[in-house]
Tab-separated table of C-alpha atoms and ligand atoms in Angstrom:
chain	number	residue	atom	x	y	z
A	1	MET	CA	-62.515	-81.246	-71.648
A	2	ASN	CA	-65.428	-83.478	-71.300
A	3	ASP	CA	-63.976	-85.219	-68.309
A	4	GLN	CA	-63.536	-82.108	-66.539
A	5	LEU	CA	-66.895	-80.615	-67.234
A	6	ASN	CA	-69.250	-83.944	-67.370
A	7	ASN	CA	-71.521	-84.235	-64.198
A	8	PRO	CA	-71.375	-87.731	-63.245
A	9	GLU	CA	-75.028	-87.832	-62.088
A	10	TYR	CA	-76.209	-87.780	-65.424
A	11	GLU	CA	-75.307	-90.823	-67.994
A	12	ILE	CA	-74.731	-89.541	-71.789
A	13	PRO	CA	-75.611	-92.571	-74.042
A	14	PRO	CA	-72.050	-93.634	-75.512
A	15	GLU	CA	-72.794	-92.696	-79.265
A	16	MET	CA	-73.426	-89.126	-78.074
A	17	GLN	CA	-70.375	-88.706	-75.678
A	18	SER	CA	-68.306	-86.748	-78.500
A	19	GLN	CA	-70.938	-84.196	-78.914
A	20	VAL	CA	-72.872	-83.818	-75.655
A	21	THR	CA	-71.809	-82.720	-71.904
A	22	ILE	CA	-74.112	-82.277	-69.107
A	23	THR	CA	-72.767	-79.806	-66.668
A	24	THR	CA	-73.550	-77.245	-63.903
A	25	LEU	CA	-73.400	-73.339	-64.530
A	26	ASP	CA	-71.053	-73.387	-61.902
A	27	LYS	CA	-68.380	-75.806	-63.185
A	28	ILE	CA	-68.612	-74.357	-66.667
A	29	TYR	CA	-68.195	-70.831	-65.102
A	30	ASN	CA	-65.359	-71.851	-62.990
A	31	TRP	CA	-63.604	-73.718	-65.553
A	32	GLY	CA	-63.656	-70.769	-67.810
A	33	ARG	CA	-62.468	-68.341	-65.086
A	34	LYS	CA	-59.633	-70.880	-63.535
A	35	SER	CA	-58.392	-71.410	-67.131
A	36	SER	CA	-57.922	-67.916	-67.997
A	37	ILE	CA	-56.516	-65.879	-65.135
A	38	TRP	CA	-54.466	-63.024	-66.561
A	39	PRO	CA	-51.819	-61.817	-63.696
A	40	MET	CA	-50.878	-58.298	-63.510
A	41	MET	CA	-47.175	-57.270	-64.369
A	42	PHE	CA	-45.588	-55.503	-61.436
A	43	GLY	CA	-43.191	-56.992	-58.820
A	44	LEU	CA	-41.437	-55.429	-55.739
A	45	ALA	CA	-38.079	-57.195	-54.896
A	46	CYS	CA	-36.353	-60.534	-55.260
A	47	CYS	CA	-39.149	-62.654	-55.456
A	48	ALA	CA	-40.193	-60.873	-58.633
A	49	ILE	CA	-37.127	-62.530	-60.336
A	50	GLU	CA	-38.487	-65.792	-59.614
A	51	MET	CA	-41.795	-64.575	-60.914
A	52	ILE	CA	-40.205	-63.769	-64.002
A	53	CYS	CA	-38.514	-67.461	-64.372
A	54	THR	CA	-41.803	-68.962	-63.812
A	55	ALA	CA	-43.030	-67.218	-66.954
A	56	THR	CA	-40.157	-68.201	-69.030
A	57	SER	CA	-40.107	-71.560	-71.174
A	58	ARG	CA	-38.376	-73.530	-68.691
A	59	PHE	CA	-41.691	-73.394	-66.306
A	60	ASP	CA	-44.050	-71.571	-68.580
A	61	PHE	CA	-47.256	-70.423	-66.746
A	62	SER	CA	-49.291	-70.002	-70.042
A	63	ARG	CA	-50.062	-73.860	-69.524
A	64	PHE	CA	-52.427	-72.254	-66.695
A	65	GLY	CA	-53.961	-69.965	-69.077
A	66	MET	CA	-51.840	-67.208	-68.033
A	67	GLU	CA	-50.557	-66.366	-71.602
A	68	ILE	CA	-50.541	-62.490	-71.097
A	69	MET	CA	-49.115	-60.772	-67.595
A	70	ARG	CA	-51.254	-57.173	-68.267
A	71	PRO	CA	-49.545	-54.227	-67.810
A	72	SER	CA	-52.900	-52.291	-66.529
A	73	PRO	CA	-54.971	-53.361	-63.205
A	74	ARG	CA	-58.007	-53.074	-65.597
A	75	GLN	CA	-57.352	-56.145	-67.318
A	76	ALA	CA	-56.199	-58.394	-64.692
A	77	ASP	CA	-57.660	-60.546	-62.160
A	78	LEU	CA	-54.574	-62.008	-60.371
A	79	MET	CA	-52.339	-59.875	-58.327
A	80	ILE	CA	-48.989	-61.524	-57.293
A	81	VAL	CA	-47.567	-59.438	-54.617
A	82	ALA	CA	-43.774	-60.847	-55.323
A	83	GLY	CA	-41.277	-58.987	-52.755
A	84	THR	CA	-40.961	-56.803	-49.906
A	85	VAL	CA	-44.137	-54.699	-49.198
A	86	THR	CA	-42.707	-51.224	-47.883
A	87	LYS	CA	-44.563	-48.513	-46.010
A	88	LYS	CA	-43.779	-46.461	-49.372
A	89	MET	CA	-45.410	-48.942	-51.830
A	90	ILE	CA	-48.194	-50.274	-49.873
A	91	PRO	CA	-50.873	-47.128	-50.847
A	92	GLN	CA	-50.001	-48.013	-54.549
A	93	ILE	CA	-50.654	-51.712	-54.121
A	94	VAL	CA	-54.285	-50.960	-52.475
A	95	ARG	CA	-54.770	-48.464	-55.406
A	96	LEU	CA	-54.012	-50.973	-57.920
A	97	TYR	CA	-55.908	-53.600	-56.343
A	98	ASN	CA	-59.370	-51.145	-55.789
A	99	GLN	CA	-58.686	-50.808	-59.983
A	100	MET	CA	-58.680	-54.569	-60.505
A	101	PRO	CA	-62.151	-55.591	-61.883
A	102	GLU	CA	-63.897	-58.512	-59.888
A	103	PRO	CA	-63.593	-61.126	-59.805
A	104	LYS	CA	-59.750	-60.839	-58.340
A	105	TYR	CA	-57.464	-62.879	-56.650
A	106	VAL	CA	-53.960	-62.142	-54.534
A	107	ILE	CA	-51.148	-64.604	-54.047
A	108	ALA	CA	-48.948	-63.055	-51.398
A	109	MET	CA	-45.465	-64.640	-52.788
A	110	GLY	CA	-42.538	-65.438	-50.438
A	111	ALA	CA	-41.722	-64.395	-46.490
A	112	CYS	CA	-41.819	-60.914	-47.357
A	113	ALA	CA	-45.283	-60.362	-48.610
A	114	SER	CA	-46.704	-62.788	-46.467
A	115	GLY	CA	-45.584	-61.690	-43.409
A	116	GLY	CA	-42.410	-59.073	-43.654
A	117	GLY	CA	-40.092	-61.799	-43.964
A	118	PRO	CA	-36.119	-61.032	-43.108
A	119	PHE	CA	-37.451	-57.292	-42.843
A	120	LYS	CA	-40.083	-57.874	-40.208
A	121	GLU	CA	-40.734	-55.039	-37.369
A	122	GLY	CA	-38.331	-53.071	-39.945
A	123	TYR	CA	-38.857	-49.255	-39.664
A	124	ASN	CA	-40.180	-49.360	-43.327
A	125	VAL	CA	-41.445	-52.691	-43.997
A	126	VAL	CA	-45.196	-53.930	-43.508
A	127	SER	CA	-45.571	-57.254	-41.546
A	128	GLY	CA	-47.515	-58.779	-44.589
A	129	VAL	CA	-49.660	-57.470	-47.281
A	130	ASP	CA	-52.421	-59.157	-45.896
A	131	GLU	CA	-52.742	-56.384	-43.197
A	132	TYR	CA	-54.319	-54.326	-46.036
A	133	ILE	CA	-55.986	-56.580	-48.895
A	134	PRO	CA	-57.259	-59.808	-48.731
A	135	VAL	CA	-54.698	-62.989	-49.843
A	136	ASP	CA	-56.279	-66.030	-51.190
A	137	VAL	CA	-52.859	-68.025	-51.420
A	138	TYR	CA	-49.513	-67.482	-49.298
A	139	VAL	CA	-46.375	-69.111	-50.828
A	140	PRO	CA	-43.695	-69.742	-48.292
A	141	GLY	CA	-39.733	-69.415	-49.222
A	142	CYS	CA	-37.085	-66.720	-49.412
A	143	PRO	CA	-37.347	-66.827	-52.342
A	144	PRO	CA	-40.172	-69.440	-53.290
A	145	THR	CA	-38.808	-71.247	-56.461
A	146	PRO	CA	-40.922	-71.121	-59.654
A	147	GLN	CA	-42.254	-74.541	-59.106
A	148	ALA	CA	-43.531	-73.513	-55.558
A	149	LEU	CA	-45.384	-70.514	-57.340
A	150	LEU	CA	-46.913	-72.955	-59.690
A	151	ASN	CA	-48.206	-74.885	-57.219
A	152	SER	CA	-49.928	-71.614	-55.827
A	153	PHE	CA	-51.679	-71.447	-58.990
A	154	ILE	CA	-52.737	-75.175	-58.771
A	155	VAL	CA	-53.985	-74.049	-55.276
A	156	LEU	CA	-55.867	-70.893	-56.755
A	157	GLN	CA	-57.359	-73.191	-59.259
A	158	LYS	CA	-58.947	-75.365	-56.654
A	159	LYS	CA	-60.338	-72.518	-54.682
A	160	ILE	CA	-61.954	-70.891	-57.699
A	161	GLU	CA	-63.742	-74.388	-58.437
A	162	GLN	CA	-65.039	-74.373	-55.027
A	163	GLN	CA	-66.698	-71.030	-55.657
A	164	SER	CA	-70.433	-70.656	-56.409
A	165	ILE	CA	-72.150	-68.024	-58.610
A	166	LYS	CA	-75.116	-67.985	-56.164
A	167	HIS	CA	-72.484	-66.811	-53.288
A	168	VAL	CA	-69.537	-64.756	-55.025
A	169	ARG	CA	-69.069	-61.346	-53.784
A	170	TRP	CA	-68.928	-59.633	-57.054
A	171	TYR	CA	-72.917	-60.620	-57.840
A	172	SER	CA	-74.010	-59.774	-54.394
A	173	LYS	CA	-76.503	-56.973	-54.159
A	174	GLU	CA	-74.310	-54.936	-51.541
A	175	PRO	CA	-72.038	-53.072	-53.908
A	176	ASP	CA	-68.363	-53.787	-53.213
A	177	GLN	CA	-66.382	-51.132	-51.117
A	178	ALA	CA	-63.071	-50.221	-52.360
A	179	ILE	CA	-60.369	-50.362	-49.271
A	180	PRO	CA	-59.140	-47.276	-48.331
A	181	ILE	CA	-55.831	-46.380	-49.132
A	182	PRO	CA	-53.466	-46.230	-46.704
A	183	ILE	CA	-51.984	-42.910	-45.812
A	184	LEU	CA	-48.281	-42.416	-45.291
A	185	GLY	CA	-47.299	-40.290	-42.529
A	186	PRO	CA	-44.375	-40.674	-39.835
A	187	ASP	CA	-45.842	-44.016	-39.690
A	188	ILE	CA	-48.379	-45.642	-42.308
A	189	MET	CA	-52.020	-45.513	-41.317
A	190	ASP	CA	-55.423	-46.891	-42.496
A	191	PRO	CA	-57.881	-44.634	-42.642
A	192	ARG	CA	-60.511	-47.095	-41.282
A	193	GLN	CA	-58.852	-46.587	-38.027
A	194	TYR	CA	-58.750	-43.054	-38.228
A	195	ASP	CA	-61.141	-42.329	-35.342
A	196	GLU	CA	-59.704	-44.845	-32.736
A	197	ILE	CA	-56.000	-43.181	-33.342
A	198	LYS	CA	-57.921	-39.845	-32.977
A	199	ARG	CA	-59.323	-40.680	-29.749
A	200	TYR	CA	-56.183	-42.109	-28.494
A	201	VAL	CA	-53.963	-39.046	-29.429
A	202	GLN	CA	-56.864	-36.859	-27.462
A	203	GLU	CA	-56.591	-39.366	-24.330
A	204	LYS	CA	-52.647	-38.797	-24.447
A	205	GLN	CA	-53.118	-35.113	-24.727
A	206	GLU	CA	-55.341	-34.870	-21.697
A	207	LYS	CA	-52.988	-36.778	-19.721
A	208	VAL	CA	-50.084	-34.683	-20.406
A	209	ALA	CA	-52.318	-31.474	-19.724
A	210	ALA	CA	-53.751	-33.016	-16.668
A	211	GLU	CA	-50.305	-33.874	-15.139
A	212	SER	CA	-48.930	-30.624	-16.119
A	213	LEU	CA	-51.378	-28.681	-14.030
A	214	LEU	CA	-50.206	-31.375	-10.790
A	215	PRO	CA	-48.412	-28.966	-8.112
A	216	GLU	CA	-44.490	-29.944	-8.263
A	217	ALA	CA	-43.768	-32.562	-5.304
B	301	SF4	S1	-39.031	-63.188	-49.467
B	301	SF4	FE1	-36.558	-63.345	-49.480
B	301	SF4	S2	-36.444	-63.259	-51.870
B	301	SF4	FE2	-38.508	-62.691	-51.409
B	301	SF4	S3	-38.206	-60.479	-51.408
B	301	SF4	FE3	-38.264	-61.060	-49.418
B	301	SF4	S4	-35.801	-61.088	-49.110
B	301	SF4	FE4	-36.402	-61.166	-51.549
């Protein structure tokens, strides 16, 4: 532990090295967070089977301090989106993401979660979960192996190490805005685009109305 935390700029006398560590607040804060990430327990499709394998003894992600997969978003700080993201499911995914407390992270596991995968452009599938929630790490593959998922944890830990308590969004003065829950209609809609869609529909309706008034040729 001392090796990970010690700040090399300060020399500690040899006789005190087993008792004293000089470090920065960022380093100890990030070390604590990166070593105790709790993932949320949910899976969407075949990729989830690989995620479950990653938790078993052969691979064992408790080596990363992820002892417990939490059944509640309120106790989790990592969402592993493991599987195909359908239009019917995305409102629930966004709602769960909003319910997770900061700091929170997202891993898009597999081709489906990253970009739609083999179902891209399908009538019922969204082309990547990152169209709705921010993704920190993408894992390629269909399905990715447990080793690939383990690697994504290491990448996420490196990302956490780079964060500074001075700049992280959850300590900023501005309150964090929840992401609007997408609305499932004939097609899925992001409420933030509501005005734009309304304007587009109005223009179309006016155009059709104007054309119907033209004298027939
Ligand atoms: S990426 Fe492949 S394995 Fe994963 S959910 Fe999609 S189809 Fe299934």
